Short mmCIF file of C-alpha atoms in Angstrom, two decimals:
data_model
loop_
_atom_site.label_atom_id
_atom_site.label_comp_id
_atom_site.label_asym_id
_atom_site.label_seq_id
_atom_site.Cartn_x
_atom_site.Cartn_y
_atom_site.Cartn_z
CA MET Y 1 -5.78 23.68 0.68
CA VAL Y 2 -3.34 23.35 3.77
CA VAL Y 3 -2.32 26.89 4.74
CA PRO Y 4 0.38 27.86 7.26
CA GLY Y 5 -0.72 27.56 10.83
CA MET Y 6 -3.57 25.24 10.07
CA SER Y 7 -1.87 21.99 11.09
CA ALA Y 8 -0.75 23.38 14.49
CA ALA Y 9 -4.21 24.84 15.24
CA TRP Y 10 -5.97 21.65 14.43
CA VAL Y 11 -3.66 19.38 16.46
CA SER Y 12 -3.85 21.78 19.31
CA GLN Y 13 -7.60 21.51 19.27
CA LEU Y 14 -7.36 17.73 19.00
CA LEU Y 15 -5.01 17.52 22.11
CA GLY Y 16 -6.41 20.36 24.07
CA ARG Y 17 -3.17 22.17 24.47
CA ASP Y 18 -1.46 24.97 22.58
CA LEU Y 19 1.28 23.72 20.10
CA ALA Y 20 3.59 26.16 18.10
CA GLY Y 21 5.78 25.66 15.13
CA GLU Y 22 5.11 23.63 12.06
CA ARG Y 23 7.10 22.60 8.85
CA PRO Y 24 6.16 20.74 5.65
CA LEU Y 25 8.38 17.98 4.68
CA SER Y 26 9.22 19.64 1.40
CA ASP Y 27 8.98 22.96 -0.35
CA ASP Y 28 6.20 21.63 -2.62
CA PRO Y 29 3.03 23.90 -2.12
CA ALA Y 30 0.93 20.75 -2.52
CA GLU Y 31 2.77 18.95 0.32
CA ARG Y 32 0.16 17.41 2.70
CA HIS Y 33 2.60 16.06 5.28
CA VAL Y 34 3.32 18.62 8.12
CA VAL Y 35 5.33 18.25 11.16
CA VAL Y 36 3.95 20.06 14.28
CA ALA Y 37 6.15 21.17 17.22
CA ASP Y 38 8.61 18.49 16.24
CA GLU Y 39 6.21 16.08 17.99
CA PHE Y 40 3.42 15.27 15.65
CA PHE Y 41 3.07 14.23 12.01
CA VAL Y 42 -0.11 15.38 10.22
CA THR Y 43 -1.19 13.83 6.94
CA TRP Y 44 -3.90 15.70 5.25
CA MET Y 45 -6.46 13.92 2.96
CA THR Y 46 -6.35 14.71 -0.78
CA ALA Y 47 -10.06 15.14 -0.21
CA PRO Y 48 -12.19 14.68 2.94
CA VAL Y 49 -13.46 11.22 3.54
CA PRO Y 50 -16.69 10.55 5.27
CA ALA Y 51 -16.32 9.22 8.82
CA PRO Y 52 -15.79 6.49 9.68
CA HIS Y 53 -12.59 6.32 7.68
CA SER Y 54 -11.51 2.73 7.14
CA GLY Y 55 -7.82 3.70 7.57
CA VAL Y 56 -8.52 5.27 10.82
CA GLU Y 57 -10.43 2.11 11.88
CA LEU Y 58 -7.40 -0.01 11.05
CA LEU Y 59 -5.09 2.25 13.12
CA GLU Y 60 -7.39 2.24 16.09
CA TYR Y 61 -7.67 -1.52 15.87
CA LEU Y 62 -3.94 -2.01 15.59
CA THR Y 63 -3.48 0.28 18.66
CA ALA Y 64 -6.05 -1.84 20.60
CA GLN Y 65 -4.16 -4.97 19.53
CA GLY Y 66 -0.82 -3.49 20.96
CA PHE Y 67 0.79 -3.65 17.57
CA GLU Y 68 3.97 -1.62 17.79
CA GLY Y 69 4.96 -1.66 14.06
CA VAL Y 70 3.26 1.69 13.34
CA PRO Y 71 4.23 5.17 14.42
CA THR Y 72 2.03 5.91 17.52
CA PHE Y 73 -1.47 6.95 16.37
CA VAL Y 74 -2.77 10.08 18.02
CA GLY Y 75 -6.11 10.53 16.36
CA ALA Y 76 -7.90 11.87 13.33
CA LEU Y 77 -8.97 15.46 12.53
CA GLU Y 78 -12.65 15.74 11.56
CA HIS Y 79 -14.77 18.42 10.12
CA ASP Y 80 -18.65 18.20 9.25
CA ASP Y 81 -18.41 14.39 9.77
CA HIS Y 82 -15.55 13.92 7.46
CA VAL Y 83 -11.99 12.94 8.26
CA VAL Y 84 -9.65 15.60 6.90
CA ALA Y 85 -6.28 14.32 8.36
CA THR Y 86 -4.59 11.82 10.58
CA VAL Y 87 -2.08 12.58 13.29
CA HIS Y 88 0.85 10.28 14.46
CA ARG Y 89 3.79 10.88 16.70
CA PHE Y 90 6.63 12.17 14.62
CA VAL Y 91 9.46 9.68 14.08
CA ALA Y 92 12.54 11.81 13.52
CA ASP Y 93 15.37 10.62 11.20
CA ALA Y 94 13.18 7.95 9.78
CA SER Y 95 13.87 6.74 6.15
CA ASP Y 96 11.26 5.27 3.90
CA GLY Y 97 11.85 1.94 2.17
CA ARG Y 98 12.46 3.52 -1.21
CA ARG Y 99 15.57 5.03 0.23
CA TRP Y 100 16.92 2.44 2.54
CA ILE Y 101 16.16 -0.57 0.41
CA ALA Y 102 18.74 0.40 -2.10
CA GLY Y 103 21.54 0.41 0.47
CA ALA Y 104 20.27 -2.40 2.58
CA PRO Y 105 17.92 -4.80 0.71
CA ASP Y 106 16.60 -6.53 3.78
CA GLY Y 107 13.74 -8.58 2.38
CA ALA Y 108 13.52 -10.79 5.59
CA ALA Y 109 12.75 -7.75 7.75
CA LEU Y 110 10.12 -6.77 5.34
CA GLY Y 111 8.52 -10.11 5.42
CA SER Y 112 8.49 -10.52 9.20
CA THR Y 113 7.15 -7.06 9.66
CA THR Y 114 4.30 -7.72 7.07
CA ALA Y 115 3.56 -11.06 8.74
CA ALA Y 116 3.31 -9.28 12.14
CA LEU Y 117 0.93 -6.63 10.78
CA HIS Y 118 -1.30 -9.55 9.26
CA THR Y 119 -1.21 -11.37 12.74
CA ALA Y 120 -2.52 -8.24 14.34
CA LEU Y 121 -5.28 -7.64 11.71
CA ALA Y 122 -6.30 -11.31 11.48
CA GLY Y 123 -9.37 -10.80 13.67
CA LEU Y 124 -10.82 -7.84 11.86
CA ARG Y 125 -13.61 -8.94 9.57
CA ARG Y 126 -12.34 -12.55 9.27
CA SER Y 127 -13.79 -13.97 6.25
CA ALA Y 128 -12.99 -15.77 2.91
CA ILE Y 129 -12.88 -14.61 -0.65
CA ALA Y 130 -13.16 -16.53 -4.02
CA ALA Y 131 -9.93 -16.69 -5.94
CA ARG Y 132 -11.93 -16.33 -9.05
CA SER Y 133 -12.87 -12.76 -8.11
CA TYR Y 134 -9.33 -11.69 -8.29
CA ARG Y 135 -8.91 -13.24 -11.63
CA ALA Y 136 -12.06 -11.67 -13.05
CA HIS Y 137 -10.80 -8.09 -12.07
CA ALA Y 138 -7.28 -8.84 -13.47
CA VAL Y 139 -8.72 -10.02 -16.80
CA ASP Y 140 -10.92 -6.95 -16.97
CA ASP Y 141 -7.76 -4.82 -16.43
CA LEU Y 142 -5.98 -6.62 -19.15
CA HIS Y 143 -8.92 -6.16 -21.71
CA HIS Y 144 -8.86 -2.40 -20.74
CA LEU Y 145 -5.12 -2.21 -21.59
CA GLU Y 146 -5.74 -4.07 -24.84
CA ARG Y 147 -8.37 -1.55 -25.78
CA PHE Y 148 -6.83 1.68 -24.67
CA SER Y 149 -2.96 1.35 -24.84
CA ASP Y 150 -1.26 2.71 -27.93
CA GLY Y 151 2.03 2.81 -29.56
CA ASP Y 152 4.82 0.49 -28.26
CA ASP Y 153 2.77 -0.22 -25.11
CA ALA Y 154 -0.10 -1.47 -27.30
CA ASN Y 155 2.24 -3.85 -29.08
CA THR Y 156 3.74 -5.15 -25.94
CA VAL Y 157 0.45 -5.70 -24.36
CA ALA Y 158 -0.80 -7.59 -27.41
CA ALA Y 159 2.23 -9.73 -27.36
CA ILE Y 160 2.14 -10.75 -23.74
CA SER Y 161 -1.53 -11.03 -23.23
CA PRO Y 162 -1.82 -14.89 -23.81
CA THR Y 163 1.11 -15.50 -21.28
CA VAL Y 164 -0.44 -13.07 -18.80
CA LEU Y 165 -3.66 -14.97 -18.95
CA GLU Y 166 -1.84 -18.19 -18.26
CA ALA Y 167 -0.08 -16.55 -15.33
CA LEU Y 168 -3.50 -15.92 -13.78
CA ASP Y 169 -4.59 -19.64 -14.13
CA PRO Y 170 -3.98 -20.33 -10.38
CA LEU Y 171 -6.82 -17.99 -9.61
CA ARG Y 172 -9.22 -19.99 -11.79
CA GLU Y 173 -9.55 -22.66 -9.11
CA ASP Y 174 -12.89 -22.94 -7.44
CA ARG Y 175 -11.58 -22.15 -4.03
CA LEU Y 176 -11.81 -19.73 -1.06
CA LEU Y 177 -8.92 -17.92 0.22
CA PRO Y 178 -8.81 -16.94 3.87
CA ALA Y 179 -9.41 -13.09 4.24
CA HIS Y 180 -9.54 -10.18 6.74
CA CYS Y 181 -8.78 -6.52 6.65
CA VAL Y 182 -5.40 -5.73 5.27
CA HIS Y 183 -3.31 -2.61 4.59
CA GLY Y 184 -4.43 -2.44 1.11
CA CYS Y 185 -1.83 0.05 -0.19
CA LEU Y 186 1.46 -1.42 0.94
CA ASP Y 187 4.66 -0.36 -0.74
CA LEU Y 188 8.18 0.52 0.21
CA GLY Y 189 7.15 4.17 0.60
CA HIS Y 190 4.96 3.08 3.46
CA VAL Y 191 7.64 1.25 5.39
CA LEU Y 192 9.88 3.49 7.52
CA ARG Y 193 13.13 2.28 9.16
CA HIS Y 194 14.16 3.98 12.42
CA ASP Y 195 16.75 2.64 14.84
CA GLY Y 196 16.66 -0.81 13.22
CA GLN Y 197 12.89 -1.09 13.45
CA LEU Y 198 10.52 -1.07 10.57
CA LEU Y 199 7.23 0.90 10.99
CA VAL Y 200 4.25 0.62 8.59
CA THR Y 201 2.44 3.90 7.45
CA GLY Y 202 -0.02 4.83 4.81
CA PHE Y 203 -3.12 3.35 6.16
CA ALA Y 204 -5.07 6.42 5.14
CA ALA Y 205 -3.40 6.82 1.78
CA GLY Y 206 -4.78 6.49 -1.71
CA THR Y 207 -7.96 7.56 -3.49
CA ARG Y 208 -11.53 7.48 -2.11
CA ALA Y 209 -11.90 4.26 -3.98
CA ASP Y 210 -8.84 2.82 -2.27
CA VAL Y 211 -10.08 3.87 1.05
CA ASP Y 212 -13.57 2.32 0.51
CA GLU Y 213 -12.06 -0.89 -0.64
CA ARG Y 214 -10.14 -1.32 2.65
CA THR Y 215 -13.45 -1.81 4.44
CA LEU Y 216 -13.64 -5.21 2.58
CA PRO Y 217 -11.76 -8.25 3.77
CA GLN Y 218 -9.13 -9.47 1.33
CA THR Y 219 -6.59 -12.22 1.15
CA PRO Y 220 -3.43 -10.86 3.00
CA LEU Y 221 -1.42 -12.05 -0.04
CA VAL Y 222 -2.54 -8.94 -1.84
CA ASP Y 223 -0.27 -6.89 0.49
CA LEU Y 224 2.59 -9.37 0.00
CA ALA Y 225 2.08 -9.14 -3.76
CA ALA Y 226 2.06 -5.46 -3.64
CA LEU Y 227 5.16 -5.15 -1.53
CA SER Y 228 7.01 -7.66 -3.66
CA GLN Y 229 6.24 -5.53 -6.77
CA SER Y 230 7.34 -2.43 -5.00
CA VAL Y 231 10.68 -4.19 -4.34
CA ASP Y 232 10.89 -5.13 -7.94
CA HIS Y 233 10.35 -1.58 -9.17
CA VAL Y 234 12.72 0.10 -6.80
CA LEU Y 235 15.55 -2.35 -6.95
CA HIS Y 236 15.21 -2.86 -10.72
CA SER Y 237 16.14 0.77 -11.12
CA THR Y 238 19.08 0.66 -8.68
CA ASP Y 239 20.40 -2.91 -8.35
CA PRO Y 240 18.59 -5.40 -10.56
CA ALA Y 241 20.73 -8.18 -9.51
CA MET Y 242 19.25 -8.04 -5.92
CA VAL Y 243 15.50 -8.20 -7.04
CA ALA Y 244 15.09 -11.93 -6.91
CA ALA Y 245 17.08 -12.59 -3.78
CA THR Y 246 15.27 -9.74 -1.92
CA VAL Y 247 11.81 -10.82 -2.95
CA ASP Y 248 12.58 -14.42 -2.16
CA ALA Y 249 13.79 -13.40 1.32
CA LEU Y 250 10.59 -11.28 1.84
CA VAL Y 251 8.26 -14.19 0.97
CA ASP Y 252 10.31 -16.80 2.93
CA SER Y 253 10.29 -14.62 6.06
CA TYR Y 254 6.60 -13.91 5.70
CA GLY Y 255 6.13 -17.76 5.22
CA ASP Y 256 7.75 -18.37 8.63
CA GLN Y 257 4.60 -16.93 10.17
CA HIS Y 258 1.87 -17.40 7.68
CA SER Y 259 1.03 -19.95 4.90
CA VAL Y 260 1.89 -18.75 1.46
CA ASP Y 261 0.44 -20.22 -1.71
CA ARG Y 262 3.19 -19.35 -4.07
CA PRO Y 263 1.43 -19.87 -7.37
CA VAL Y 264 -1.45 -17.71 -6.03
CA LEU Y 265 0.90 -15.18 -4.85
CA HIS Y 266 2.55 -14.98 -8.28
CA SER Y 267 -0.80 -14.53 -9.99
CA LEU Y 268 -1.74 -11.75 -7.49
CA ARG Y 269 1.58 -9.96 -8.39
CA VAL Y 270 0.62 -10.12 -11.95
CA ALA Y 271 -2.96 -8.71 -11.13
CA HIS Y 272 -1.27 -5.97 -9.13
CA GLU Y 273 0.64 -4.81 -12.18
CA LEU Y 274 -2.28 -4.97 -14.38
CA ARG Y 275 -4.18 -2.71 -12.04
CA ALA Y 276 -1.35 -0.34 -11.81
CA ALA Y 277 -0.99 -0.39 -15.63
CA ARG Y 278 -4.82 0.38 -16.00
CA ARG Y 279 -4.65 3.21 -13.48
CA ALA Y 280 -1.80 4.78 -15.51
CA SER Y 281 -3.35 4.19 -19.00
CA GLY Y 282 -4.56 7.20 -20.80
CA HIS Y 283 -1.80 9.33 -19.27
CA ALA Y 284 1.51 10.40 -20.67
CA SER Y 285 3.15 8.67 -17.79
CA ALA Y 286 6.26 6.54 -17.13
CA ASP Y 287 4.05 4.52 -14.66
CA LEU Y 288 2.33 2.72 -17.55
CA SER Y 289 5.54 1.70 -19.26
CA GLY Y 290 7.03 0.79 -15.79
CA ALA Y 291 3.96 -1.55 -14.99
CA ILE Y 292 4.08 -3.12 -18.41
CA ALA Y 293 7.83 -3.75 -18.06
CA ALA Y 294 7.23 -5.26 -14.67
CA LEU Y 295 4.57 -7.56 -16.17
CA CYS Y 296 7.14 -8.63 -18.68
CA ARG Y 297 9.62 -9.56 -15.97
CA LEU Y 298 6.95 -11.48 -14.10
CA ILE Y 299 6.11 -13.72 -17.04
CA GLU Y 300 9.53 -14.43 -18.20
#
């Protein structure tokens, strides 16, 4: 539990100088984002993660690469060989993508920023991964939904399952996809806009399983798929007419710097929603219905 004064004390210890003043970003008692001395932004882990933390490794690597598309990384707070929080320079007056995208759906800027991120990460655990592995996970997620959905959601899943499987066909091919470490949890909530520049955050976000998964090389198209679906979800609720154009601009801009296999990308977007739906299944949550609705839009 994050108690008042804890963030300032830990950051003071990290930097070796006394800092005073802190404020959470909301009145929520569970808030884990705290601004210290109006200089530093502390993100506390939902649960401590054994060091080395893959998100911290990514941030240190990006810093060494000179990548400027992230808020300046200051360091990690550790206790008993576990990472308990990360510290960045505080970017005042920044707006996350879920807010600014509705007023300025700039898919091209999202694409170029994501491409630059992947250029910086391209040397970290460069490898290759079988396309079939993504299909296998997606099919498993679909079967889970078929077994455990109920009510209207179950009827919808049953109706779309054959078409969903067809949409995954590009991942059937016996081929290897270029891979390296990627963000792994990229959505609009992790893309800040400040003074016209986009900054990527959220490298330490997610569950312990998410964090562990980021140590594995993946096709960078998983980030592009996740961000495309985030655009779909946010704009569908505010300006549905802008979804297709914004996603197209995102992919086209990304494609100016990196190769994009569009059928594979579409399949990975479907796989992303299947995973989101599986995680939401079993809960009385709008997230499940939202993911199923997004699947329906993808296979239209």
